[in-house]
């Protein structure tokens, strides 16, 4: 079973628009991470937010974390065609593994 | 600085056969984790190796086994292959002392079982 659930499953936006995706999880976490995957290749780490943080920025990425609601969101601003990929949230519960959701597939139209 | 490398990139096996997948971690990393990713799904944790020992195991049968060598490289073995074992197998490495939980992934080995 998967710890995280992303919403929506798929997202199609115009280049230049913002993309927002959400992640909900079930158990207490040490940190939450977001990864990107292009066309079934390897995953690339994007950003990590610790359980005592509420918001974090990295370039065009903004992540929020609400531990009371067990949810996180990833915002990609000013999207580009190169942002077309699947995005996964992953939770770290200090048990030597990351638990991934099923992902959000983002398509950025030119 | 070499990243995580996996081999082979693609392979086709038939039911009942055995397969070995290989992984070299990112330079300086000492921990290797293996994940299985079925089509359209997120990665599922198989197991993690540190200091040549299996530290944690996900919900996978004993047909899945692994090994870590003194140079930190690792192998994943799957015996008695089933059609349902068809997936992308991802290796990820990390440095235990970094204590961030961030993983560095290889490009994966795509296994097709016929």
mmCIF file of N, CA and C in Angstrom, chain A residues 32-71:
data_model
loop_
_atom_site.group_PDB
_atom_site.id
_atom_site.type_symbol
_atom_site.label_atom_id
_atom_site.label_comp_id
_atom_site.label_asym_id
_atom_site.label_seq_id
_atom_site.Cartn_x
_atom_site.Cartn_y
_atom_site.Cartn_z
ATOM 1 N N UNK A 32 8.948 15.236 4.345
ATOM 2 C CA UNK A 32 8.220 14.900 3.124
ATOM 3 C C UNK A 32 9.044 15.435 1.953
ATOM 4 N N UNK A 33 9.147 14.647 0.921
ATOM 5 C CA UNK A 33 9.968 15.016 -0.229
ATOM 6 C C UNK A 33 9.132 14.936 -1.505
ATOM 7 N N UNK A 34 9.521 15.724 -2.490
ATOM 8 C CA UNK A 34 8.919 15.668 -3.819
ATOM 9 C C UNK A 34 9.982 15.283 -4.828
ATOM 10 N N UNK A 35 9.586 14.381 -5.733
ATOM 11 C CA UNK A 35 10.463 13.904 -6.788
ATOM 12 C C UNK A 35 9.781 14.088 -8.136
ATOM 13 N N UNK A 36 10.597 14.207 -9.185
ATOM 14 C CA UNK A 36 10.104 14.293 -10.550
ATOM 15 C C UNK A 36 10.628 13.094 -11.337
ATOM 16 N N UNK A 37 9.790 12.579 -12.242
ATOM 17 C CA UNK A 37 10.189 11.466 -13.091
ATOM 18 C C UNK A 37 9.778 11.773 -14.520
ATOM 19 N N UNK A 38 10.736 11.749 -15.417
ATOM 20 C CA UNK A 38 10.481 11.969 -16.842
ATOM 21 C C UNK A 38 10.344 10.632 -17.550
ATOM 22 N N UNK A 39 9.203 10.414 -18.183
ATOM 23 C CA UNK A 39 8.980 9.272 -19.080
ATOM 24 C C UNK A 39 9.521 7.954 -18.553
ATOM 25 N N UNK A 40 9.149 7.573 -17.332
ATOM 26 C CA UNK A 40 9.522 6.280 -16.793
ATOM 27 C C UNK A 40 11.005 6.088 -16.564
ATOM 28 N N UNK A 41 11.718 7.173 -16.432
ATOM 29 C CA UNK A 41 13.149 7.080 -16.126
ATOM 30 C C UNK A 41 13.352 7.205 -14.624
ATOM 31 N N UNK A 42 14.580 7.478 -14.193
ATOM 32 C CA UNK A 42 14.858 7.610 -12.774
ATOM 33 C C UNK A 42 14.208 8.829 -12.159
ATOM 34 N N UNK A 43 14.047 8.802 -10.853
ATOM 35 C CA UNK A 43 13.442 9.916 -10.139
ATOM 36 C C UNK A 43 14.515 10.918 -9.744
ATOM 37 N N UNK A 44 14.134 12.179 -9.790
ATOM 38 C CA UNK A 44 15.041 13.270 -9.411
ATOM 39 C C UNK A 44 14.458 13.999 -8.215
ATOM 40 N N UNK A 45 15.261 14.148 -7.182
ATOM 41 C CA UNK A 45 14.819 14.838 -5.981
ATOM 42 C C UNK A 45 14.632 16.326 -6.263
ATOM 43 N N UNK A 46 13.488 16.877 -5.845
ATOM 44 C CA UNK A 46 13.210 18.289 -6.067
ATOM 45 C C UNK A 46 13.377 19.108 -4.794
ATOM 46 N N UNK A 47 12.735 18.669 -3.738
ATOM 47 C CA UNK A 47 12.715 19.496 -2.529
ATOM 48 C C UNK A 47 12.296 18.642 -1.343
ATOM 49 N N UNK A 48 12.798 18.996 -0.186
ATOM 50 C CA UNK A 48 12.494 18.285 1.059
ATOM 51 C C UNK A 48 11.992 19.307 2.069
ATOM 52 N N UNK A 49 10.937 18.962 2.774
ATOM 53 C CA UNK A 49 10.426 19.828 3.835
ATOM 54 C C UNK A 49 10.317 18.998 5.108
ATOM 55 N N UNK A 50 10.852 19.515 6.183
ATOM 56 C CA UNK A 50 10.857 18.784 7.447
ATOM 57 C C UNK A 50 9.522 18.964 8.167
ATOM 58 N N UNK A 51 9.244 18.087 9.098
ATOM 59 C CA UNK A 51 7.945 18.095 9.779
ATOM 60 C C UNK A 51 7.721 19.357 10.600
ATOM 61 N N UNK A 52 8.791 20.058 10.975
ATOM 62 C CA UNK A 52 8.628 21.290 11.753
ATOM 63 C C UNK A 52 8.640 22.544 10.870
ATOM 64 N N UNK A 53 8.632 22.359 9.559
ATOM 65 C CA UNK A 53 8.576 23.478 8.616
ATOM 66 C C UNK A 53 7.190 23.549 8.007
ATOM 67 N N UNK A 54 6.779 24.734 7.596
ATOM 68 C CA UNK A 54 5.446 24.906 7.021
ATOM 69 C C UNK A 54 5.510 25.262 5.545
ATOM 70 N N UNK A 55 6.598 25.892 5.130
ATOM 71 C CA UNK A 55 6.713 26.296 3.736
ATOM 72 C C UNK A 55 8.189 26.339 3.356
ATOM 73 N N UNK A 56 8.443 25.996 2.088
ATOM 74 C CA UNK A 56 9.808 26.024 1.607
ATOM 75 C C UNK A 56 9.816 26.376 0.121
ATOM 76 N N UNK A 57 10.844 27.111 -0.298
ATOM 77 C CA UNK A 57 10.954 27.524 -1.692
ATOM 78 C C UNK A 57 12.273 27.037 -2.269
ATOM 79 N N UNK A 58 12.224 26.709 -3.570
ATOM 80 C CA UNK A 58 13.448 26.387 -4.292
ATOM 81 C C UNK A 58 13.229 26.763 -5.748
ATOM 82 N N UNK A 59 13.817 27.876 -6.162
ATOM 83 C CA UNK A 59 13.602 28.336 -7.534
ATOM 84 C C UNK A 59 12.130 28.594 -7.806
ATOM 85 N N UNK A 60 11.573 27.911 -8.808
ATOM 86 C CA UNK A 60 10.150 28.069 -9.143
ATOM 87 C C UNK A 60 9.240 27.135 -8.352
ATOM 88 N N UNK A 61 9.791 26.430 -7.401
ATOM 89 C CA UNK A 61 9.013 25.481 -6.606
ATOM 90 C C UNK A 61 8.679 26.071 -5.240
ATOM 91 N N UNK A 62 7.428 25.810 -4.830
ATOM 92 C CA UNK A 62 7.014 26.180 -3.471
ATOM 93 C C UNK A 62 6.290 24.988 -2.877
ATOM 94 N N UNK A 63 6.733 24.566 -1.713
ATOM 95 C CA UNK A 63 6.111 23.426 -1.033
ATOM 96 C C UNK A 63 5.550 23.896 0.298
ATOM 97 N N UNK A 64 4.366 23.424 0.621
ATOM 98 C CA UNK A 64 3.785 23.662 1.935
ATOM 99 C C UNK A 64 3.538 22.323 2.611
ATOM 100 N N UNK A 65 3.508 22.361 3.926
ATOM 101 C CA UNK A 65 3.242 21.160 4.708
ATOM 102 C C UNK A 65 2.330 21.519 5.863
ATOM 103 N N UNK A 66 1.252 20.766 5.997
ATOM 104 C CA UNK A 66 0.317 20.928 7.109
ATOM 105 C C UNK A 66 0.248 19.584 7.820
ATOM 106 N N UNK A 67 0.997 19.453 8.905
ATOM 107 C CA UNK A 67 1.044 18.164 9.595
ATOM 108 C C UNK A 67 -0.258 17.862 10.321
ATOM 109 N N UNK A 68 -1.023 18.886 10.672
ATOM 110 C CA UNK A 68 -2.308 18.635 11.349
ATOM 111 C C UNK A 68 -3.304 17.994 10.393
ATOM 112 N N UNK A 69 -3.196 18.332 9.120
ATOM 113 C CA UNK A 69 -4.075 17.747 8.100
ATOM 114 C C UNK A 69 -3.385 16.621 7.352
ATOM 115 N N UNK A 70 -2.126 16.372 7.672
ATOM 116 C CA UNK A 70 -1.342 15.351 6.980
ATOM 117 C C UNK A 70 -1.426 15.568 5.470
ATOM 118 N N UNK A 71 -1.045 16.776 5.062
ATOM 119 C CA UNK A 71 -1.104 17.085 3.645
ATOM 120 C C UNK A 71 0.016 18.046 3.259
#
